[in-house]
PDB file of C-alpha atoms and ligand atoms in Angstrom:
ATOM      1  CA  MET A1339      38.599 -73.240 -92.667  1.00  0.00           C
ATOM      2  CA  THR A1340      41.341 -74.627 -90.412  1.00  0.00           C
ATOM      3  CA  ILE A1341      40.595 -74.037 -86.760  1.00  0.00           C
ATOM      4  CA  PRO A1342      43.681 -73.013 -84.768  1.00  0.00           C
ATOM      5  CA  VAL A1343      44.501 -75.376 -81.905  1.00  0.00           C
ATOM      6  CA  ILE A1344      47.006 -74.956 -79.081  1.00  0.00           C
ATOM      7  CA  THR A1345      47.896 -78.126 -77.182  1.00  0.00           C
ATOM      8  CA  ILE A1346      49.486 -78.396 -73.748  1.00  0.00           C
ATOM      9  CA  ASP A1347      50.524 -81.902 -72.735  1.00  0.00           C
ATOM     10  CA  GLY A1348      52.343 -83.074 -69.660  1.00  0.00           C
ATOM     11  CA  PRO A1349      52.087 -85.043 -66.422  1.00  0.00           C
ATOM     12  CA  SER A1350      49.659 -84.125 -63.666  1.00  0.00           C
ATOM     13  CA  GLY A1351      50.639 -81.105 -61.623  1.00  0.00           C
ATOM     14  CA  SER A1352      52.838 -79.654 -64.370  1.00  0.00           C
ATOM     15  CA  GLY A1353      50.518 -76.632 -64.683  1.00  0.00           C
ATOM     16  CA  LYS A1354      48.917 -77.506 -68.009  1.00  0.00           C
ATOM     17  CA  GLY A1355      45.310 -77.280 -66.779  1.00  0.00           C
ATOM     18  CA  THR A1356      45.731 -73.931 -65.035  1.00  0.00           C
ATOM     19  CA  ILE A1357      47.570 -72.398 -67.980  1.00  0.00           C
ATOM     20  CA  GLY A1358      45.228 -73.992 -70.533  1.00  0.00           C
ATOM     21  CA  GLN A1359      42.191 -72.410 -68.902  1.00  0.00           C
ATOM     22  CA  MET A1360      43.907 -69.012 -68.531  1.00  0.00           C
ATOM     23  CA  LEU A1361      44.965 -69.072 -72.159  1.00  0.00           C
ATOM     24  CA  ALA A1362      41.525 -70.056 -73.442  1.00  0.00           C
ATOM     25  CA  ARG A1363      39.964 -67.163 -71.490  1.00  0.00           C
ATOM     26  CA  HIS A1364      42.633 -64.758 -72.660  1.00  0.00           C
ATOM     27  CA  LEU A1365      42.083 -65.669 -76.321  1.00  0.00           C
ATOM     28  CA  THR A1366      38.305 -66.218 -75.819  1.00  0.00           C
ATOM     29  CA  TRP A1367      38.744 -69.635 -77.398  1.00  0.00           C
ATOM     30  CA  HIS A1368      37.155 -72.948 -76.478  1.00  0.00           C
ATOM     31  CA  TYR A1369      38.862 -75.109 -73.884  1.00  0.00           C
ATOM     32  CA  LEU A1370      39.059 -78.886 -73.650  1.00  0.00           C
ATOM     33  CA  ASP A1371      40.377 -80.610 -70.542  1.00  0.00           C
ATOM     34  CA  SER A1372      40.815 -84.036 -72.155  1.00  0.00           C
ATOM     35  CA  GLY A1373      41.739 -85.650 -68.831  1.00  0.00           C
ATOM     36  CA  ALA A1374      38.251 -84.742 -67.594  1.00  0.00           C
ATOM     37  CA  LEU A1375      36.726 -86.906 -70.345  1.00  0.00           C
ATOM     38  CA  TYR A1376      38.690 -89.931 -69.140  1.00  0.00           C
ATOM     39  CA  ARG A1377      37.895 -89.061 -65.534  1.00  0.00           C
ATOM     40  CA  VAL A1378      34.147 -88.711 -66.150  1.00  0.00           C
ATOM     41  CA  LEU A1379      34.080 -92.053 -67.917  1.00  0.00           C
ATOM     42  CA  THR A1380      35.868 -93.619 -64.941  1.00  0.00           C
ATOM     43  CA  LEU A1381      33.476 -92.035 -62.453  1.00  0.00           C
ATOM     44  CA  GLN A1382      30.501 -93.280 -64.429  1.00  0.00           C
ATOM     45  CA  ALA A1383      32.007 -96.791 -64.526  1.00  0.00           C
ATOM     46  CA  LEU A1384      32.734 -96.773 -60.787  1.00  0.00           C
ATOM     47  CA  LYS A1385      29.208 -95.593 -59.986  1.00  0.00           C
ATOM     48  CA  ALA A1386      27.698 -98.295 -62.211  1.00  0.00           C
ATOM     49  CA  HIS A1387      30.080-100.952 -60.769  1.00  0.00           C
ATOM     50  CA  VAL A1388      31.427-101.749 -64.226  1.00  0.00           C
ATOM     51  CA  ASP A1389      34.604-103.849 -64.180  1.00  0.00           C
ATOM     52  CA  LEU A1390      37.445-101.459 -65.103  1.00  0.00           C
ATOM     53  CA  HIS A1391      38.981-104.184 -67.249  1.00  0.00           C
ATOM     54  CA  ASP A1392      35.810-104.757 -69.273  1.00  0.00           C
ATOM     55  CA  GLU A1393      37.141-102.876 -72.290  1.00  0.00           C
ATOM     56  CA  GLN A1394      34.149-103.533 -74.584  1.00  0.00           C
ATOM     57  CA  HIS A1395      31.638-102.254 -72.062  1.00  0.00           C
ATOM     58  CA  LEU A1396      33.718 -99.191 -71.195  1.00  0.00           C
ATOM     59  CA  ALA A1397      34.385 -98.407 -74.848  1.00  0.00           C
ATOM     60  CA  ALA A1398      30.643 -98.488 -75.549  1.00  0.00           C
ATOM     61  CA  MET A1399      30.081 -96.132 -72.616  1.00  0.00           C
ATOM     62  CA  ALA A1400      32.782 -93.823 -73.991  1.00  0.00           C
ATOM     63  CA  LEU A1401      30.891 -93.416 -77.272  1.00  0.00           C
ATOM     64  CA  HIS A1402      27.799 -92.093 -75.519  1.00  0.00           C
ATOM     65  CA  LEU A1403      29.337 -90.399 -72.515  1.00  0.00           C
ATOM     66  CA  PRO A1404      26.770 -87.854 -71.214  1.00  0.00           C
ATOM     67  CA  VAL A1405      29.413 -85.274 -70.317  1.00  0.00           C
ATOM     68  CA  ARG A1406      28.994 -81.490 -70.600  1.00  0.00           C
ATOM     69  CA  PHE A1407      31.537 -78.743 -70.113  1.00  0.00           C
ATOM     70  CA  VAL A1408      30.049 -75.472 -68.916  1.00  0.00           C
ATOM     71  CA  ASP A1409      32.148 -72.312 -68.920  1.00  0.00           C
ATOM     72  CA  ASP A1410      31.435 -68.934 -67.450  1.00  0.00           C
ATOM     73  CA  THR A1411      33.896 -66.088 -67.089  1.00  0.00           C
ATOM     74  CA  THR A1412      35.653 -67.579 -64.081  1.00  0.00           C
ATOM     75  CA  HIS A1413      34.804 -71.276 -63.838  1.00  0.00           C
ATOM     76  CA  HIS A1414      35.062 -74.387 -65.935  1.00  0.00           C
ATOM     77  CA  ARG A1415      32.520 -76.905 -64.619  1.00  0.00           C
ATOM     78  CA  ILE A1416      31.965 -80.506 -65.686  1.00  0.00           C
ATOM     79  CA  PHE A1417      28.635 -82.329 -65.667  1.00  0.00           C
ATOM     80  CA  LEU A1418      27.783 -86.024 -65.934  1.00  0.00           C
ATOM     81  CA  HIS A1419      24.107 -86.129 -66.885  1.00  0.00           C
ATOM     82  CA  HIS A1420      22.793 -83.251 -64.741  1.00  0.00           C
ATOM     83  CA  ASN A1421      25.243 -83.716 -61.888  1.00  0.00           C
ATOM     84  CA  ASP A1422      28.112 -81.327 -61.361  1.00  0.00           C
ATOM     85  CA  VAL A1423      31.093 -83.701 -60.975  1.00  0.00           C
ATOM     86  CA  THR A1424      33.861 -81.080 -61.197  1.00  0.00           C
ATOM     87  CA  GLU A1425      35.208 -81.991 -57.755  1.00  0.00           C
ATOM     88  CA  ALA A1426      34.176 -85.668 -57.677  1.00  0.00           C
ATOM     89  CA  ILE A1427      36.348 -86.563 -60.686  1.00  0.00           C
ATOM     90  CA  ARG A1428      39.488 -85.254 -58.919  1.00  0.00           C
ATOM     91  CA  SER A1429      39.459 -87.807 -56.078  1.00  0.00           C
ATOM     92  CA  GLU A1430      42.525 -90.032 -55.675  1.00  0.00           C
ATOM     93  CA  GLU A1431      40.366 -93.100 -56.359  1.00  0.00           C
ATOM     94  CA  VAL A1432      39.219 -91.689 -59.714  1.00  0.00           C
ATOM     95  CA  SER A1433      42.744 -90.491 -60.596  1.00  0.00           C
ATOM     96  CA  ARG A1434      44.231 -93.927 -60.050  1.00  0.00           C
ATOM     97  CA  ALA A1435      41.472 -95.812 -61.869  1.00  0.00           C
ATOM     98  CA  THR A1436      41.514 -93.348 -64.776  1.00  0.00           C
ATOM     99  CA  SER A1437      45.117 -94.033 -65.700  1.00  0.00           C
ATOM    100  CA  ILE A1438      44.356 -97.778 -65.789  1.00  0.00           C
ATOM    101  CA  LEU A1439      41.299 -97.343 -68.001  1.00  0.00           C
ATOM    102  CA  ALA A1440      43.078 -94.787 -70.231  1.00  0.00           C
ATOM    103  CA  ALA A1441      45.562 -97.459 -71.352  1.00  0.00           C
ATOM    104  CA  SER A1442      42.822 -99.127 -73.442  1.00  0.00           C
ATOM    105  CA  PRO A1443      43.254 -98.495 -77.199  1.00  0.00           C
ATOM    106  CA  LEU A1444      39.548 -99.089 -77.842  1.00  0.00           C
ATOM    107  CA  ILE A1445      38.414 -96.568 -75.260  1.00  0.00           C
ATOM    108  CA  ARG A1446      40.917 -94.010 -76.581  1.00  0.00           C
ATOM    109  CA  THR A1447      39.694 -94.524 -80.148  1.00  0.00           C
ATOM    110  CA  ASN A1448      36.089 -94.045 -79.056  1.00  0.00           C
ATOM    111  CA  LEU A1449      36.915 -90.740 -77.384  1.00  0.00           C
ATOM    112  CA  LEU A1450      38.816 -89.356 -80.378  1.00  0.00           C
ATOM    113  CA  ALA A1451      35.906 -88.015 -82.435  1.00  0.00           C
ATOM    114  CA  ARG A1452      34.407 -86.275 -79.423  1.00  0.00           C
ATOM    115  CA  GLN A1453      37.675 -84.489 -78.692  1.00  0.00           C
ATOM    116  CA  ARG A1454      38.221 -83.436 -82.302  1.00  0.00           C
ATOM    117  CA  ALA A1455      34.648 -82.156 -82.551  1.00  0.00           C
ATOM    118  CA  LEU A1456      35.548 -79.527 -79.963  1.00  0.00           C
ATOM    119  CA  ALA A1457      37.941 -77.784 -82.338  1.00  0.00           C
ATOM    120  CA  LEU A1458      35.497 -74.966 -83.082  1.00  0.00           C
ATOM    121  CA  ALA A1459      35.952 -71.361 -84.222  1.00  0.00           C
ATOM    122  CA  PRO A1460      37.580 -69.142 -83.184  1.00  0.00           C
ATOM    123  CA  GLY A1461      40.017 -71.729 -81.763  1.00  0.00           C
ATOM    124  CA  LEU A1462      40.698 -74.413 -79.172  1.00  0.00           C
ATOM    125  CA  VAL A1463      43.111 -74.653 -76.281  1.00  0.00           C
ATOM    126  CA  THR A1464      43.383 -78.209 -74.997  1.00  0.00           C
ATOM    127  CA  ASP A1465      45.450 -80.081 -72.447  1.00  0.00           C
ATOM    128  CA  GLY A1466      46.158 -83.743 -71.766  1.00  0.00           C
ATOM    129  CA  ARG A1467      48.715 -86.420 -72.519  1.00  0.00           C
ATOM    130  CA  ASP A1468      48.388 -87.011 -76.266  1.00  0.00           C
ATOM    131  CA  MET A1469      46.816 -83.832 -77.587  1.00  0.00           C
ATOM    132  CA  GLY A1470      49.877 -82.868 -79.623  1.00  0.00           C
ATOM    133  CA  THR A1471      50.865 -86.401 -80.633  1.00  0.00           C
ATOM    134  CA  VAL A1472      47.587 -88.174 -81.460  1.00  0.00           C
ATOM    135  CA  VAL A1473      44.453 -86.039 -81.185  1.00  0.00           C
ATOM    136  CA  PHE A1474      45.705 -82.844 -82.839  1.00  0.00           C
ATOM    137  CA  PRO A1475      48.991 -83.729 -84.583  1.00  0.00           C
ATOM    138  CA  HIS A1476      48.630 -80.649 -86.813  1.00  0.00           C
ATOM    139  CA  ALA A1477      48.039 -78.205 -83.948  1.00  0.00           C
ATOM    140  CA  THR A1478      49.111 -74.609 -84.508  1.00  0.00           C
ATOM    141  CA  TYR A1479      51.328 -74.607 -81.435  1.00  0.00           C
ATOM    142  CA  LYS A1480      52.281 -77.417 -79.053  1.00  0.00           C
ATOM    143  CA  PHE A1481      53.583 -77.151 -75.526  1.00  0.00           C
ATOM    144  CA  PHE A1482      54.816 -79.954 -73.302  1.00  0.00           C
ATOM    145  CA  PHE A1483      55.169 -79.046 -69.624  1.00  0.00           C
ATOM    146  CA  ILE A1484      57.322 -80.954 -67.188  1.00  0.00           C
ATOM    147  CA  ALA A1485      58.172 -80.342 -63.507  1.00  0.00           C
ATOM    148  CA  SER A1486      59.917 -82.325 -60.808  1.00  0.00           C
ATOM    149  CA  ALA A1487      57.767 -84.986 -59.143  1.00  0.00           C
ATOM    150  CA  SER A1488      58.370 -83.418 -55.721  1.00  0.00           C
ATOM    151  CA  GLU A1489      57.137 -80.015 -56.869  1.00  0.00           C
ATOM    152  CA  ARG A1490      54.095 -81.501 -58.593  1.00  0.00           C
ATOM    153  CA  ALA A1491      53.225 -83.473 -55.451  1.00  0.00           C
ATOM    154  CA  GLU A1492      53.684 -80.302 -53.388  1.00  0.00           C
ATOM    155  CA  ARG A1493      51.282 -78.399 -55.675  1.00  0.00           C
ATOM    156  CA  ARG A1494      48.663 -81.147 -55.324  1.00  0.00           C
ATOM    157  CA  TYR A1495      49.177 -81.263 -51.547  1.00  0.00           C
ATOM    158  CA  LYS A1496      48.631 -77.493 -51.246  1.00  0.00           C
ATOM    159  CA  GLN A1497      45.591 -77.655 -53.512  1.00  0.00           C
ATOM    160  CA  LEU A1498      43.976 -80.327 -51.301  1.00  0.00           C
ATOM    161  CA  GLN A1499      44.842 -78.460 -48.116  1.00  0.00           C
ATOM    162  CA  ASP A1500      43.411 -75.233 -49.499  1.00  0.00           C
ATOM    163  CA  SER A1501      40.156 -76.982 -50.281  1.00  0.00           C
ATOM    164  CA  GLY A1502      40.003 -78.394 -46.738  1.00  0.00           C
ATOM    165  CA  VAL A1503      40.767 -82.007 -47.699  1.00  0.00           C
ATOM    166  CA  ALA A1504      43.156 -83.995 -45.461  1.00  0.00           C
ATOM    167  CA  ALA A1505      46.271 -84.849 -47.485  1.00  0.00           C
ATOM    168  CA  ASN A1506      49.433 -86.871 -47.057  1.00  0.00           C
ATOM    169  CA  TYR A1507      52.395 -85.591 -49.087  1.00  0.00           C
ATOM    170  CA  ASP A1508      54.250 -88.928 -49.230  1.00  0.00           C
ATOM    171  CA  ALA A1509      51.160 -90.822 -50.390  1.00  0.00           C
ATOM    172  CA  ILE A1510      50.518 -88.183 -53.071  1.00  0.00           C
ATOM    173  CA  LEU A1511      54.102 -88.438 -54.334  1.00  0.00           C
ATOM    174  CA  ILE A1512      53.995 -92.247 -54.552  1.00  0.00           C
ATOM    175  CA  GLU A1513      50.632 -92.209 -56.327  1.00  0.00           C
ATOM    176  CA  LEU A1514      51.741 -89.495 -58.755  1.00  0.00           C
ATOM    177  CA  GLU A1515      54.915 -91.364 -59.716  1.00  0.00           C
ATOM    178  CA  ALA A1516      52.943 -94.598 -60.231  1.00  0.00           C
ATOM    179  CA  ARG A1517      50.472 -92.741 -62.460  1.00  0.00           C
ATOM    180  CA  ASP A1518      53.300 -91.093 -64.465  1.00  0.00           C
ATOM    181  CA  LEU A1519      54.849 -94.501 -65.040  1.00  0.00           C
ATOM    182  CA  ARG A1520      51.548 -96.012 -66.252  1.00  0.00           C
ATOM    183  CA  ASP A1521      50.925 -93.031 -68.563  1.00  0.00           C
ATOM    184  CA  GLN A1522      54.484 -93.053 -69.941  1.00  0.00           C
ATOM    185  CA  THR A1523      54.818 -96.760 -70.552  1.00  0.00           C
ATOM    186  CA  ARG A1524      51.437 -97.697 -72.038  1.00  0.00           C
ATOM    187  CA  ALA A1525      51.541 -98.986 -75.609  1.00  0.00           C
ATOM    188  CA  VAL A1526      49.028 -96.514 -77.072  1.00  0.00           C
ATOM    189  CA  ALA A1527      49.312 -92.711 -76.912  1.00  0.00           C
ATOM    190  CA  PRO A1528      51.874 -92.666 -74.098  1.00  0.00           C
ATOM    191  CA  LEU A1529      52.824 -89.473 -72.334  1.00  0.00           C
ATOM    192  CA  ILE A1530      55.662 -88.217 -74.543  1.00  0.00           C
ATOM    193  CA  PRO A1531      56.323 -84.833 -76.153  1.00  0.00           C
ATOM    194  CA  ALA A1532      55.416 -84.402 -79.814  1.00  0.00           C
ATOM    195  CA  PHE A1533      58.581 -84.017 -81.910  1.00  0.00           C
ATOM    196  CA  ASP A1534      57.605 -80.384 -82.579  1.00  0.00           C
ATOM    197  CA  ALA A1535      56.496 -79.497 -79.034  1.00  0.00           C
ATOM    198  CA  ASP A1536      57.942 -76.618 -77.061  1.00  0.00           C
ATOM    199  CA  ILE A1537      59.135 -78.245 -73.800  1.00  0.00           C
ATOM    200  CA  LEU A1538      58.980 -76.138 -70.664  1.00  0.00           C
ATOM    201  CA  ASP A1539      60.103 -77.134 -67.167  1.00  0.00           C
ATOM    202  CA  THR A1540      57.710 -75.253 -64.882  1.00  0.00           C
ATOM    203  CA  SER A1541      59.577 -76.243 -61.671  1.00  0.00           C
ATOM    204  CA  GLY A1542      60.144 -73.117 -59.618  1.00  0.00           C
ATOM    205  CA  MET A1543      58.112 -70.951 -61.997  1.00  0.00           C
ATOM    206  CA  SER A1544      55.075 -68.941 -60.897  1.00  0.00           C
ATOM    207  CA  ILE A1545      51.790 -69.319 -62.788  1.00  0.00           C
ATOM    208  CA  ASP A1546      52.260 -65.777 -64.130  1.00  0.00           C
ATOM    209  CA  ALA A1547      55.756 -66.569 -65.385  1.00  0.00           C
ATOM    210  CA  VAL A1548      54.531 -69.668 -67.217  1.00  0.00           C
ATOM    211  CA  PHE A1549      51.601 -67.762 -68.688  1.00  0.00           C
ATOM    212  CA  HIS A1550      53.891 -65.013 -69.991  1.00  0.00           C
ATOM    213  CA  TYR A1551      56.225 -67.584 -71.497  1.00  0.00           C
ATOM    214  CA  VAL A1552      53.306 -69.174 -73.338  1.00  0.00           C
ATOM    215  CA  LEU A1553      51.961 -65.835 -74.561  1.00  0.00           C
ATOM    216  CA  ALA A1554      55.381 -64.792 -75.831  1.00  0.00           C
ATOM    217  CA  LYS A1555      55.689 -68.044 -77.753  1.00  0.00           C
ATOM    218  CA  ILE A1556      52.319 -67.868 -79.454  1.00  0.00           C
ATOM    219  CA  ASN A1557      52.430 -64.155 -80.239  1.00  0.00           C
ATOM    220  CA  PRO A1558      54.784 -64.520 -83.183  1.00  0.00           C
ATOM    221  CA  LYS A1559      52.136 -66.862 -84.565  1.00  0.00           C
ATOM    222  CA  ALA A1560      49.425 -64.208 -84.146  1.00  0.00           C
ATOM    223  CA  THR A1561      48.959 -63.895 -87.880  1.00  0.00           C
ATOM    224  CA  ILE A1562      47.709 -67.460 -88.072  1.00  0.00           C
ATOM    225  CA  LEU A1563      45.789 -67.478 -84.773  1.00  0.00           C
TER     226      LEU A1563
HETATM  227  O1  C5P B 544      45.086 -84.641 -66.841  1.00  0.00           O
HETATM  228  P1  C5P B 544      44.482 -85.508 -65.775  1.00  0.00           P
HETATM  229  O2  C5P B 544      45.375 -85.719 -64.584  1.00  0.00           O
HETATM  230  O3  C5P B 544      43.126 -85.053 -65.389  1.00  0.00           O
HETATM  231  O4  C5P B 544      44.294 -86.932 -66.478  1.00  0.00           O
HETATM  232  C1  C5P B 544      43.856 -88.053 -65.743  1.00  0.00           C
HETATM  233  C2  C5P B 544      44.330 -89.310 -66.424  1.00  0.00           C
HETATM  234  O5  C5P B 544      43.669 -89.435 -67.681  1.00  0.00           O
HETATM  235  C3  C5P B 544      45.821 -89.360 -66.755  1.00  0.00           C
HETATM  236  O6  C5P B 544      46.580 -89.892 -65.687  1.00  0.00           O
HETATM  237  C4  C5P B 544      45.874 -90.247 -67.979  1.00  0.00           C
HETATM  238  O7  C5P B 544      45.948 -91.605 -67.637  1.00  0.00           O
HETATM  239  C5  C5P B 544      44.529 -90.005 -68.648  1.00  0.00           C
HETATM  240  N1  C5P B 544      44.623 -89.111 -69.806  1.00  0.00           N
HETATM  241  C6  C5P B 544      45.029 -89.663 -71.002  1.00  0.00           C
HETATM  242  N2  C5P B 544      45.061 -88.888 -72.122  1.00  0.00           N
HETATM  243  C7  C5P B 544      44.731 -87.595 -72.079  1.00  0.00           C
HETATM  244  C8  C5P B 544      44.348 -87.002 -70.864  1.00  0.00           C
HETATM  245  C9  C5P B 544      44.319 -87.793 -69.731  1.00  0.00           C
HETATM  246  O8  C5P B 544      45.344 -90.837 -71.065  1.00  0.00           O
HETATM  247  N3  C5P B 544      44.763 -86.864 -73.197  1.00  0.00           N
END
């Protein structure tokens, strides 16, 4: 049986994570935040003081990454061993280091099987950078979200402020553009839309508007979902 998969790729702050989680709940499908896998690996490496350029060591860690995703009706929480690292993996330090580590072909290869294993019945919604191009090239429906860098930085700034973390808009914008560039220009699985992806610019759109757009697009496919 072919498991239906919906992929949402795009740069950080484009809305893919928020919409991916909403969609998975709406369809009562599984959800994979692939960025979290790379982030957890980075956090584990930082904690263990592993050199972020030691590809062999990191790739071996990737094969046995003790990560768990735990979903309830409202939250998607991420565990490394028994520790809830949902917030810890979102720090600027982890974000920056993750995009360096994620450029390694060996590490990416070693995370492939784990990602594909999450395509379970009744279906999977997943977001990342290469979900539609590399991990699930035969996905049922592929979205690629974009948004202006200034709006994405603004979203991140508000998110940090709302959670009581001091934030600097200019620093966020610079860091976000540097990360985009690294993700777009790496040799393996760069951030680019799949040829058959539905590209949506979410700049100026509310979460509800994006969600309705996505639902309208996948509904005609309902017979195969
Ligand atoms: O999506 P998120 O911002 O959590 O991803 C963090 C980093 O992980 C990205 O900047 C990117 O370098 C890497 N990543 C990736 N491939 C994915 C998902 C994330 O390379 N499928």
